[in-house]
Coordinates of C-alpha atoms in Angstrom, one line a residue:
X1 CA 3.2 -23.6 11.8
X2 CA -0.1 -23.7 13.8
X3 CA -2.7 -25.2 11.6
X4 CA -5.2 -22.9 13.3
X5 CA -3.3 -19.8 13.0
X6 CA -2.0 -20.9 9.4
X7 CA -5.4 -21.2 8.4
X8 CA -6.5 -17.7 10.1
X9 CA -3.4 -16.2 8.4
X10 CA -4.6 -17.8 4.6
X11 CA -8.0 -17.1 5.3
X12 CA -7.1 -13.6 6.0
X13 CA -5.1 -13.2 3.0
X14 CA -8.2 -14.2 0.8
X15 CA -10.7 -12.2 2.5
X16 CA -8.3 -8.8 2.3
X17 CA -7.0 -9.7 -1.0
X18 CA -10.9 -10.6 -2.0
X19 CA -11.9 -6.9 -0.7
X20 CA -8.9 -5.5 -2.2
X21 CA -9.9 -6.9 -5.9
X22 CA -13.8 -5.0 -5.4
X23 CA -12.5 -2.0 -4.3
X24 CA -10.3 -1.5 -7.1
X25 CA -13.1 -2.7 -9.6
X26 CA -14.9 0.6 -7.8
X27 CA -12.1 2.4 -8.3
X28 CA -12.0 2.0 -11.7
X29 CA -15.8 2.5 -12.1
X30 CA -15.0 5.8 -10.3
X31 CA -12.8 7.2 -12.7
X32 CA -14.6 6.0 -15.6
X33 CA -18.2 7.4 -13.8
X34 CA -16.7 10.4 -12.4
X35 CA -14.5 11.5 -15.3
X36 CA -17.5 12.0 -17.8
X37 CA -19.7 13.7 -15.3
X38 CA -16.6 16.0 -13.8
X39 CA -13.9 18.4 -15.3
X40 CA -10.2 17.7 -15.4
X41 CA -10.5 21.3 -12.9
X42 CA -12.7 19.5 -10.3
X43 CA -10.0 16.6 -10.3
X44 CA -7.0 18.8 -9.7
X45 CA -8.7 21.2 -6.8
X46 CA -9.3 17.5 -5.2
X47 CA -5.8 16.2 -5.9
X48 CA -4.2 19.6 -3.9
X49 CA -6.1 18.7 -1.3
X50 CA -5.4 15.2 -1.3
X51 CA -1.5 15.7 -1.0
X52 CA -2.2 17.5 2.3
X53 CA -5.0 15.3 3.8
X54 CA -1.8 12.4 2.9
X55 CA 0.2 14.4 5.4
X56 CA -1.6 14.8 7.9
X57 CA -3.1 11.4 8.0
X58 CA 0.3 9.8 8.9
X59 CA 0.3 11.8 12.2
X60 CA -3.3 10.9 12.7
X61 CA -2.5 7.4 12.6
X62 CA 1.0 8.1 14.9
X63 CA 1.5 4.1 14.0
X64 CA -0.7 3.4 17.3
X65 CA -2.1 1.1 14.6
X66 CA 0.6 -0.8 13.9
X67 CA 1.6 -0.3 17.6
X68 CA -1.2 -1.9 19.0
X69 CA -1.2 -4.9 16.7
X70 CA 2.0 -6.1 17.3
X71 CA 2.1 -5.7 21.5
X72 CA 2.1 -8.9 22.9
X73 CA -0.6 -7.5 25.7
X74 CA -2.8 -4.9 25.1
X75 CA -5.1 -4.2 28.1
X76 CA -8.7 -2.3 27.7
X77 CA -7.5 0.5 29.7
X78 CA -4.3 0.9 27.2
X79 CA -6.4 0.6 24.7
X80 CA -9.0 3.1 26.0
X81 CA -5.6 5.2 26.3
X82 CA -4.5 4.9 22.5
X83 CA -8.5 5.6 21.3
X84 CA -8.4 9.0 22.7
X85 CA -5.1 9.8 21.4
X86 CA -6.0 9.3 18.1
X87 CA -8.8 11.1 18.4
X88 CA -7.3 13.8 19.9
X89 CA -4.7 14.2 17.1
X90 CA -7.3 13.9 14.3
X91 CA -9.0 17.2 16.0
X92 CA -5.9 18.8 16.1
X93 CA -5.1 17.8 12.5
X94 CA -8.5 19.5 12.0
X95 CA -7.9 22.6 13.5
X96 CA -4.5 23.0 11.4
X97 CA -6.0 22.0 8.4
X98 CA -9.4 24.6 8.4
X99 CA -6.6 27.3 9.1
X100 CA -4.3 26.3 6.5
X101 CA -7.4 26.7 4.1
X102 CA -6.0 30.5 3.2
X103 CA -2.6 30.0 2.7
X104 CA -3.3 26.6 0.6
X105 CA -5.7 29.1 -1.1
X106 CA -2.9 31.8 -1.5
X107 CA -0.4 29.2 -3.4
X108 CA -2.4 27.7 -5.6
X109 CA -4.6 30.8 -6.8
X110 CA -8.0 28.9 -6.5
X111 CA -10.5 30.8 -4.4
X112 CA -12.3 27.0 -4.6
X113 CA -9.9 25.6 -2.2
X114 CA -10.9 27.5 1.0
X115 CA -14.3 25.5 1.6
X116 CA -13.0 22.4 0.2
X117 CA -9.8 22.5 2.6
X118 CA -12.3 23.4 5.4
X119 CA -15.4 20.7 5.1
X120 CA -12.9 17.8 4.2
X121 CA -10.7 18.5 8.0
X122 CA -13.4 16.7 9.7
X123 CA -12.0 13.8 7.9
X124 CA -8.9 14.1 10.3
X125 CA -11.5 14.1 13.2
X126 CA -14.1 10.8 12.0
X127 CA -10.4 8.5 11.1
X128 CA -8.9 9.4 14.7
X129 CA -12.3 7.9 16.3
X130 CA -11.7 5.0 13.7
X131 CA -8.5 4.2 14.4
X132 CA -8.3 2.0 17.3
X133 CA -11.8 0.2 16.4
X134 CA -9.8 -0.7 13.0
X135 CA -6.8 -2.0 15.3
X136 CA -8.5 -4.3 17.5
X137 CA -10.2 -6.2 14.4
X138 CA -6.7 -6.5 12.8
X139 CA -5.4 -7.6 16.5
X140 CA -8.4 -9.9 16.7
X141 CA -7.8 -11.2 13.1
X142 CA -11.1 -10.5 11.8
X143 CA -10.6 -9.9 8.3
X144 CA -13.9 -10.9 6.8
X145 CA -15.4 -7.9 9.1
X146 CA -12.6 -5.4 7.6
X147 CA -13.2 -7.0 4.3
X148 CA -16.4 -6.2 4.3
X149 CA -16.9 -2.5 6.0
X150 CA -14.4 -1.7 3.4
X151 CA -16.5 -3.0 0.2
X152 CA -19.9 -1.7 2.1
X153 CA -17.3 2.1 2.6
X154 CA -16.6 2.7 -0.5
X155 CA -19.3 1.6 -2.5
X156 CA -21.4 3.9 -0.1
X157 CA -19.1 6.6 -1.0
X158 CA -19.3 6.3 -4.7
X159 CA -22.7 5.9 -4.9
X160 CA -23.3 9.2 -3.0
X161 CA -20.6 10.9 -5.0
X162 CA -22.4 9.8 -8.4
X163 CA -25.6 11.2 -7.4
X164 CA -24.2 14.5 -6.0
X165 CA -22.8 14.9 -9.9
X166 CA -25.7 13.7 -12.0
X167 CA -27.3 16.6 -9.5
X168 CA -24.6 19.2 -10.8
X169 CA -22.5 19.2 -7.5
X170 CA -19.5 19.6 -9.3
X171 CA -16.7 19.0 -7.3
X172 CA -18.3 18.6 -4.1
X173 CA -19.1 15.7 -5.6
X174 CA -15.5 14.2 -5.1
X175 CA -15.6 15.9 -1.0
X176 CA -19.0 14.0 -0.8
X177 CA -17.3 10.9 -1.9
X178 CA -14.4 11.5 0.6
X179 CA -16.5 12.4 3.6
X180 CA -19.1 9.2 3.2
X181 CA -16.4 6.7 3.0
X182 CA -14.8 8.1 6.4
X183 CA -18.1 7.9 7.8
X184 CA -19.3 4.6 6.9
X185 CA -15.8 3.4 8.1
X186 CA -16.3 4.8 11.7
X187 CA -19.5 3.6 11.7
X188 CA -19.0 0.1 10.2
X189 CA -15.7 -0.3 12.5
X190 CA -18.0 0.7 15.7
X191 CA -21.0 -1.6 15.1
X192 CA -18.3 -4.4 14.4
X193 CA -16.2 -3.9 17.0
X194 CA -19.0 -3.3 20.0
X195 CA -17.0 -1.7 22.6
X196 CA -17.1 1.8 23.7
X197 CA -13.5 3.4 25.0
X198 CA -14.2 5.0 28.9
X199 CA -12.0 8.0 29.8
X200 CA -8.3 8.7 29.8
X201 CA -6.4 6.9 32.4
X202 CA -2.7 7.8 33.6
X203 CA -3.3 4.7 35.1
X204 CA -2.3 2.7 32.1
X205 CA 0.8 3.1 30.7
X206 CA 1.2 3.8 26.8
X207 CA 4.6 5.3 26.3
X208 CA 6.3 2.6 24.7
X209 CA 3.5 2.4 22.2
X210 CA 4.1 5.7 21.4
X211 CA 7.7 5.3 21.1
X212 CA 7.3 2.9 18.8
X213 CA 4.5 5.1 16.7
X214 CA 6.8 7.9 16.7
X215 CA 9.2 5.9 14.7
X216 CA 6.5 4.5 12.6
X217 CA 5.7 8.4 11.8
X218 CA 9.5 9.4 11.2
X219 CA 10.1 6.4 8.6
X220 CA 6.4 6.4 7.3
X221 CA 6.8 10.9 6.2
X222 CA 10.3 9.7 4.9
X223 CA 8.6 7.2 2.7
X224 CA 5.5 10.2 1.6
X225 CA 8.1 12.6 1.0
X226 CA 10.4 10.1 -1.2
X227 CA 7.6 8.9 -3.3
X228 CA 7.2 13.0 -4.3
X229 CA 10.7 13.9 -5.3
X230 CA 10.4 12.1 -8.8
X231 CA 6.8 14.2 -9.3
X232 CA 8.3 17.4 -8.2
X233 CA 11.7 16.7 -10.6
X234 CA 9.7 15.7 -13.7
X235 CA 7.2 18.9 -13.5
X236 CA 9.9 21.1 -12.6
X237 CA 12.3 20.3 -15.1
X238 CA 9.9 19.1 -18.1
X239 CA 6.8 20.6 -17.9
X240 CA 2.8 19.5 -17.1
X241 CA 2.9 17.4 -20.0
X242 CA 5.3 14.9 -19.6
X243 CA 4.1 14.9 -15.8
X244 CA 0.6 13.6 -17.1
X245 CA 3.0 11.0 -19.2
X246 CA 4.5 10.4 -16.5
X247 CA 1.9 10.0 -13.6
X248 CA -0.5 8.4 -15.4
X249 CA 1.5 5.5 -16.5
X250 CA 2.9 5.5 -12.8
X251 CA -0.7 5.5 -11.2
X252 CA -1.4 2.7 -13.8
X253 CA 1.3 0.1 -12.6
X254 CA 2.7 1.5 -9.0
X255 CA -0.5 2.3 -7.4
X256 CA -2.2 -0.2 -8.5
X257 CA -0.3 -2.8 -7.4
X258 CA 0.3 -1.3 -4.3
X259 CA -3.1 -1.6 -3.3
X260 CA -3.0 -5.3 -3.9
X261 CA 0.0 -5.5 -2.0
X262 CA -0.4 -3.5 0.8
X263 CA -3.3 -4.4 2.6
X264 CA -1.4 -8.4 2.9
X265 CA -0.1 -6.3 5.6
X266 CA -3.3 -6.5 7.7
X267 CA -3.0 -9.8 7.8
X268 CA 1.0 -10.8 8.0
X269 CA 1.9 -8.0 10.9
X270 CA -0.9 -9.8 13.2
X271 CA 0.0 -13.4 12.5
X272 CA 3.9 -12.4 12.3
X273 CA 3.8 -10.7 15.8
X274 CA 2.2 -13.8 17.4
X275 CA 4.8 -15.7 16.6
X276 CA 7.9 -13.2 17.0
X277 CA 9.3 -15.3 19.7
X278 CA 9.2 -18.4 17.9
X279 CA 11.9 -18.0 15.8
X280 CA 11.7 -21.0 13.2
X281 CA 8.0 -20.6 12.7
X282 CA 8.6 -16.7 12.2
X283 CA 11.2 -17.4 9.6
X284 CA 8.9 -19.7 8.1
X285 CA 6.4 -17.1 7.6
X286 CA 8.9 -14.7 6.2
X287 CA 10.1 -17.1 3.3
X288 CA 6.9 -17.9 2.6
X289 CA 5.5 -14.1 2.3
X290 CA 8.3 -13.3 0.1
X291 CA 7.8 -16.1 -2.3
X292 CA 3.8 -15.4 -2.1
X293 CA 4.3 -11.9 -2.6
X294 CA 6.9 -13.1 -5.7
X295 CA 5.3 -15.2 -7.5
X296 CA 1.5 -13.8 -7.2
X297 CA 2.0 -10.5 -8.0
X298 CA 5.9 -10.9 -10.0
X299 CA 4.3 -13.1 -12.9
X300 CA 1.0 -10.7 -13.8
X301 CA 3.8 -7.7 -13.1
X302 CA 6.3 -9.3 -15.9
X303 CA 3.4 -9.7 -18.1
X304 CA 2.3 -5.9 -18.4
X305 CA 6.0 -5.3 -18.7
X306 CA 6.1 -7.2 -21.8
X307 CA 2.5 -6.2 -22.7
X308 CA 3.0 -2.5 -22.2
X309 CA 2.3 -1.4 -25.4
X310 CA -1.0 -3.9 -25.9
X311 CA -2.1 -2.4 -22.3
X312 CA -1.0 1.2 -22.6
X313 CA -3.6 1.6 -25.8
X314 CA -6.4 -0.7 -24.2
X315 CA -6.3 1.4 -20.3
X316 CA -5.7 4.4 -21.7
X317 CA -5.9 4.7 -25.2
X318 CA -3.9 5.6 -28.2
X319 CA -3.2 9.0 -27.4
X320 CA -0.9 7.4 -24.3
X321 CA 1.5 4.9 -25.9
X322 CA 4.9 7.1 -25.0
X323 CA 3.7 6.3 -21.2
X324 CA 4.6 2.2 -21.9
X325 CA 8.6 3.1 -21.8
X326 CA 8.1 4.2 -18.4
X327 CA 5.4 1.8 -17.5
X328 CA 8.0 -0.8 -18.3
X329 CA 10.4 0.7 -15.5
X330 CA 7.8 0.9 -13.2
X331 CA 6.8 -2.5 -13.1
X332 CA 10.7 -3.2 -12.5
X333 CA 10.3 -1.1 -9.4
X334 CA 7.1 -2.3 -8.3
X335 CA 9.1 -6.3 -8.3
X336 CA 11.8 -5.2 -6.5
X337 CA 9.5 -3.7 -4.1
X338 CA 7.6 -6.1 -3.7
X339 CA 10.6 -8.0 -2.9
X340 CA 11.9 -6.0 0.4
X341 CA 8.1 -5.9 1.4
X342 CA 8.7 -8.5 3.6
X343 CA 11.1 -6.6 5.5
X344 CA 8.6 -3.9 6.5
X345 CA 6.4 -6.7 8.4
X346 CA 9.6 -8.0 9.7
X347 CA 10.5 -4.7 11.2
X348 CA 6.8 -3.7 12.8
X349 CA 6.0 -7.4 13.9
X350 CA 9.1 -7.7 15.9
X351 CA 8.6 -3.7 17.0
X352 CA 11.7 -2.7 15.7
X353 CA 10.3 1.2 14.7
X354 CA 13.8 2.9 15.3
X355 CA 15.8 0.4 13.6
X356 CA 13.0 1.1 10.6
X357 CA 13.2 5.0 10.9
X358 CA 17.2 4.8 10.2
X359 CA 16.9 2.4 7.6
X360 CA 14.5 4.5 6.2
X361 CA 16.6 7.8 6.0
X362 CA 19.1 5.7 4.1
X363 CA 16.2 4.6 1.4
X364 CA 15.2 8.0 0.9
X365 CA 18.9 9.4 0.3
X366 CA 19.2 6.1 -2.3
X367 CA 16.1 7.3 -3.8
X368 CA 17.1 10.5 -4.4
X369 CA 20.5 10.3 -5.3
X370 CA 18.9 7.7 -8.3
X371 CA 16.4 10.1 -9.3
X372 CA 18.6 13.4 -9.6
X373 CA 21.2 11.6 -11.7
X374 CA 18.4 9.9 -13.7
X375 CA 16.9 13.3 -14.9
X376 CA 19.9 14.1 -16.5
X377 CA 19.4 11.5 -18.8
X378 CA 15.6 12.7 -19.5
X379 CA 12.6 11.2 -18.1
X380 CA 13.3 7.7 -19.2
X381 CA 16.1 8.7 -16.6
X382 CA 14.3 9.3 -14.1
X383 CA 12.0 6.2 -14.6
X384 CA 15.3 4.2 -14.5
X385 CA 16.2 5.5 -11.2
X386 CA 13.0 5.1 -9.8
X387 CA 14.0 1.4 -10.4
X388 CA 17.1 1.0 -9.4
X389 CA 16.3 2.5 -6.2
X390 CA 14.3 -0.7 -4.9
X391 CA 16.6 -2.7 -6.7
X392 CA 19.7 -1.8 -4.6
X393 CA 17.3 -1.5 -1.2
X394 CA 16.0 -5.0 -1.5
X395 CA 20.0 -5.8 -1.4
X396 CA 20.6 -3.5 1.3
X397 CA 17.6 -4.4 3.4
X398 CA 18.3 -8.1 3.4
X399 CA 21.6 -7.5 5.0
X400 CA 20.3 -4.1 7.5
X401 CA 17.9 -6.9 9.0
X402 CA 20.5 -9.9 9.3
X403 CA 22.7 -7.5 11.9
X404 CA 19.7 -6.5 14.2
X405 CA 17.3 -9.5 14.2
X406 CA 17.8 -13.2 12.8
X407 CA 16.3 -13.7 9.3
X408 CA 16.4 -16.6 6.7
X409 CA 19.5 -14.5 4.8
X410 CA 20.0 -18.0 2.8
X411 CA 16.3 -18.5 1.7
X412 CA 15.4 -14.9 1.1
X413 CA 18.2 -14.3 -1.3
X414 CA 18.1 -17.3 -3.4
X415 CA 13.6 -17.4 -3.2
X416 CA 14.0 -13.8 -4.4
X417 CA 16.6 -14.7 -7.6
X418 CA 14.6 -18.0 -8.5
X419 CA 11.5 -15.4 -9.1
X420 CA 13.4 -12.9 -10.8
X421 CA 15.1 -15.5 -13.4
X422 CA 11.1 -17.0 -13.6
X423 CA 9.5 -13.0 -14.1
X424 CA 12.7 -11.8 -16.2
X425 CA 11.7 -14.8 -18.6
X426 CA 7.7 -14.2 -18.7
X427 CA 8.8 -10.8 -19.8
X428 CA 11.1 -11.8 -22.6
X429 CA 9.1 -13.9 -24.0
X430 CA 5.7 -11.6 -23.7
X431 CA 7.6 -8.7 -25.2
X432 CA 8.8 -10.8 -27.8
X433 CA 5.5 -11.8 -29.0
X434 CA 4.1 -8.4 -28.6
X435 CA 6.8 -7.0 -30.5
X436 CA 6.4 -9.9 -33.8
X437 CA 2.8 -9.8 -34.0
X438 CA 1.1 -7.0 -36.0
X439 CA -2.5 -7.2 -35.4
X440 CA -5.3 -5.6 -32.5
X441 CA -4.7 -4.2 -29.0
X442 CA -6.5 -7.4 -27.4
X443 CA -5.1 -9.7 -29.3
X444 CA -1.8 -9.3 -28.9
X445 CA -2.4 -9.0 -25.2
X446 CA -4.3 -12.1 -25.5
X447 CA -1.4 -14.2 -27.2
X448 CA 1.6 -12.5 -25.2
X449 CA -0.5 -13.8 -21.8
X450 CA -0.8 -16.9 -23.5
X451 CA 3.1 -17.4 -24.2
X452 CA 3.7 -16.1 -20.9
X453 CA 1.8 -18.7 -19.2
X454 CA 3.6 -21.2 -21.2
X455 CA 6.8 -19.9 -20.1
X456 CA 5.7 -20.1 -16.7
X457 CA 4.5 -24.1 -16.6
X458 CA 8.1 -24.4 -18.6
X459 CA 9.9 -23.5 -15.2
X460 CA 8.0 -26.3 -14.0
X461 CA 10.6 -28.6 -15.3
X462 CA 13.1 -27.3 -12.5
X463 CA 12.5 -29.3 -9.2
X464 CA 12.8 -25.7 -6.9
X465 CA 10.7 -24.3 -9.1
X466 CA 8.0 -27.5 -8.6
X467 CA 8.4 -26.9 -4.6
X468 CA 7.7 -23.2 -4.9
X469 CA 4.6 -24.1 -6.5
X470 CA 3.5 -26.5 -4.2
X471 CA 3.7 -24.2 -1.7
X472 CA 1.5 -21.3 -3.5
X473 CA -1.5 -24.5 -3.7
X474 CA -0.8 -25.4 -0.4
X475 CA -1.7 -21.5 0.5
X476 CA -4.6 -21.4 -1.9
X477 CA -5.7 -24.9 -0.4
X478 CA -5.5 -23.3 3.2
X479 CA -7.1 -20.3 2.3
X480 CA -10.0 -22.3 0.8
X481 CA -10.3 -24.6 3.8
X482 CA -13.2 -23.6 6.7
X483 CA -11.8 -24.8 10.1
X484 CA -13.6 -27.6 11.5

């Protein structure tokens, strides 16, 4: 590994990951801000629209983004090229949207949505100018830029979106909110990135970029539209209620570690697509993302698993503890995911989009053939098979990779079951304890973290298990170190 690029890819990591942690401290002063200044109503007007800005922005992006990144050349004219694509899709995306605003309007039976569907399209218009200023800082690896037009973004946004309410905007409010963060994006990712895109060229060719964003689209609506079918099943067969059971507990634990886990992507798909060619260095990246990815985010995910109860009533309250059966499930999934993450970045670094759009159909069919015979068996069901879809895929994607490109087959599989014995543990023994003592919320948390961490330095013992941990200070160490 490159000492330079190691050190650009750890760096990276901590700046994103650093970013990452504030905004969801925001986040969570959002919903605790928002929620006592708005009504459950304004929430749900913004959720509808939500589900359709998600939509659309996954053809606004066209994975030019990801396209971009990973291309071994990019020259300013193709990249001039790709700018006014996007751009030109986001004002379609516009146009579609402010006409959809009736119909949207017609389904829902809430006169509200027309203007709110309307002002929030020229979101569709400010990310298309964004996107290809946000892809050459990610090309360029300049994540402590990104790091911090995201932090400045949204707590911009929130900060607007608190005053509109103390001033009785109601909903607008949240639009506000929306609308400010795109906007201090753009104009954060301009001022940054200090180029200005001249005018379509035919000259410069771009078709395999779209090629591969094409494929990026296909496998990226498949992955929107499979994350839904468990939300449209629950509410269709058992009600608003349990949904809220449901949802909540699944925003708790899936979402939020998804936006811890996610945004690594910035940083690996960069790094991973200098070195495609390179095949030992690339594995060596891949082994050690998976066992990153494992370890950091596996050990505090086995801990709420055991903890569930303890966290259900200090998040959300008392009135919430049937949501920690299912939070329980969820963290399963959320491992396993976490898991075959690393196979995503394998797939865009090495521009392998088609090969990621079929593998992707077959996820989605897993997923819902695991859901549908889940909610036969009742939500809990339906939890379970929303975990024992990753748990099959991460199987399945290992061995989908190992017949188009070369992968570390050995090294993934048995990284992969030495954190699932270590995380399966932490959870045993956290539950355990939650389960024998009978005394406050925080406590018990307190002590079941406590035993868990014990747990944890116990696998210490095991030589692997010493080596695995070298390597997670050797990361913090390089992520810590300024180059010289």
């Amino acid at each position: 590994m490159s000492p330079s690029l190691g050190r650009s890819a750890a760096r990276g990591a901590m700046f994103t990951l650093g970013a990452q942690g504030v905004k969801i401290l925001l986040q969570l002063l959002s919903v605790v801000t928002l929620s006592r200044l708005l009504t459950p109503h304004d929430y749900g007007l913004m959720a509808v629209v939500l589900v359709i800005i998600g939509v659309g922005e996954i053809f606004r992006d066209f994975g030019l983004t990801s396209a971009s990144v990973q291309a071994s050349e990019l020259s300013s004219g193709q990249r001039d090229n790709l700018f006014w694509i996007n751009t030109g899709i986001g004002v379609v995306l516009a146009i579609v949207m402010f006409v959809l605003a009736w119909p949207v309007q017609a389904f829902m039976h809430s006169p509200e949505l027309v203007p709110i569907v309307r002002v929030l399209s020229v979101t569709f218009v400010l990310n298309g100018l964004t996107t290809q200023y946000r892809a050459q800082l990610m090309r360029a690896l300049r994540f402590r830029a990104m790091a911090v037009i995201d932090i400045v973004a949204v707590t911009v946004a929130l900060g607007s979106a608190i005053v509109a309410a103390l001033l009785g905007a109601g909903y607008w409010a949240l639009v506000l909110q929306q609308i400010v963060s795109c906007l201090a994006l753009l104009l954060g990712a301009v001022a940054t990135g200090r180029w200005l895109p001249h005018r379509y060229s035919r000259q410069y060719e771009i078709r395999s970029f779209v090629r591969f964003g094409w494929n990026l689209v296909g496998a990226n609506l498949l992955s929107y539209g499979g994350k839904q079918v468990d939300t449209l099943i629950v509410a269709g067969r058992f009600g608003t209620t349990p949904l809220g059971l449901y949802n909540r507990s699944y925003q708790l634990i899936m979402t939020t570690f998804s936006q811890i886990r996610s945004p690594l992507s910035n940083v690996a798909i960069p790094v991973m697509s200098r070195v495609q060619r390179d095949e030992e260095r690339f594995n060596t990246y891949v082994v050690a993302g998976q066992i990153a990815l494992g370890y950091g985010l596996g050990i505090p995910i086995a801990l709420v698993a055991g903890l569930a109860d303890p966290v259900v009533q200090i998040m959300l309250g008392s009135q919430w503890t049937q949501a920690a059966p299912y939070m329980r499930f969820f963290c399963g999934a959320t491992l396993m995911s976490t898991l075959a993450f690393v196979g995503y970045w394998v797939y865009v670094s090495r521009g392998l989009g088609s090969q990621l759009f079929r593998y992707s159909l077959v996820e989605l069919a897993i997923r819902v053939v695991c859901i549908v015979v889940g909610s036969f068996f009742g939500m809990l069901g339906v939890a379970a098979g929303v975990f024992v879809e990753p748990l099959l895929s991460w199987s399945l994607s290992i061995y989908w990779l190992s017949r188009i490109t070369p992968i570390p087959v050995k090294a993934l599989w048995l990284g992969g079951f030495r954190i699932l014995g270590l995380t399966g543990v932490v959870t045993a023994v956290s539950w355990l304890t939650a389960s024998s003592i009978h005394a406050g919320a925080w406590l018990t948390l307190l002590t079941g973290i406590g035993v868990g961490a014990v747990a944890v330095a116990a696998f210490l013992i095991v030589p692997v298990y010493r080596r695995d941990a070298r390597e997670l200070v050797s990361f913090i160490r390089l992520m810590l170190r300024r180059d010289r």
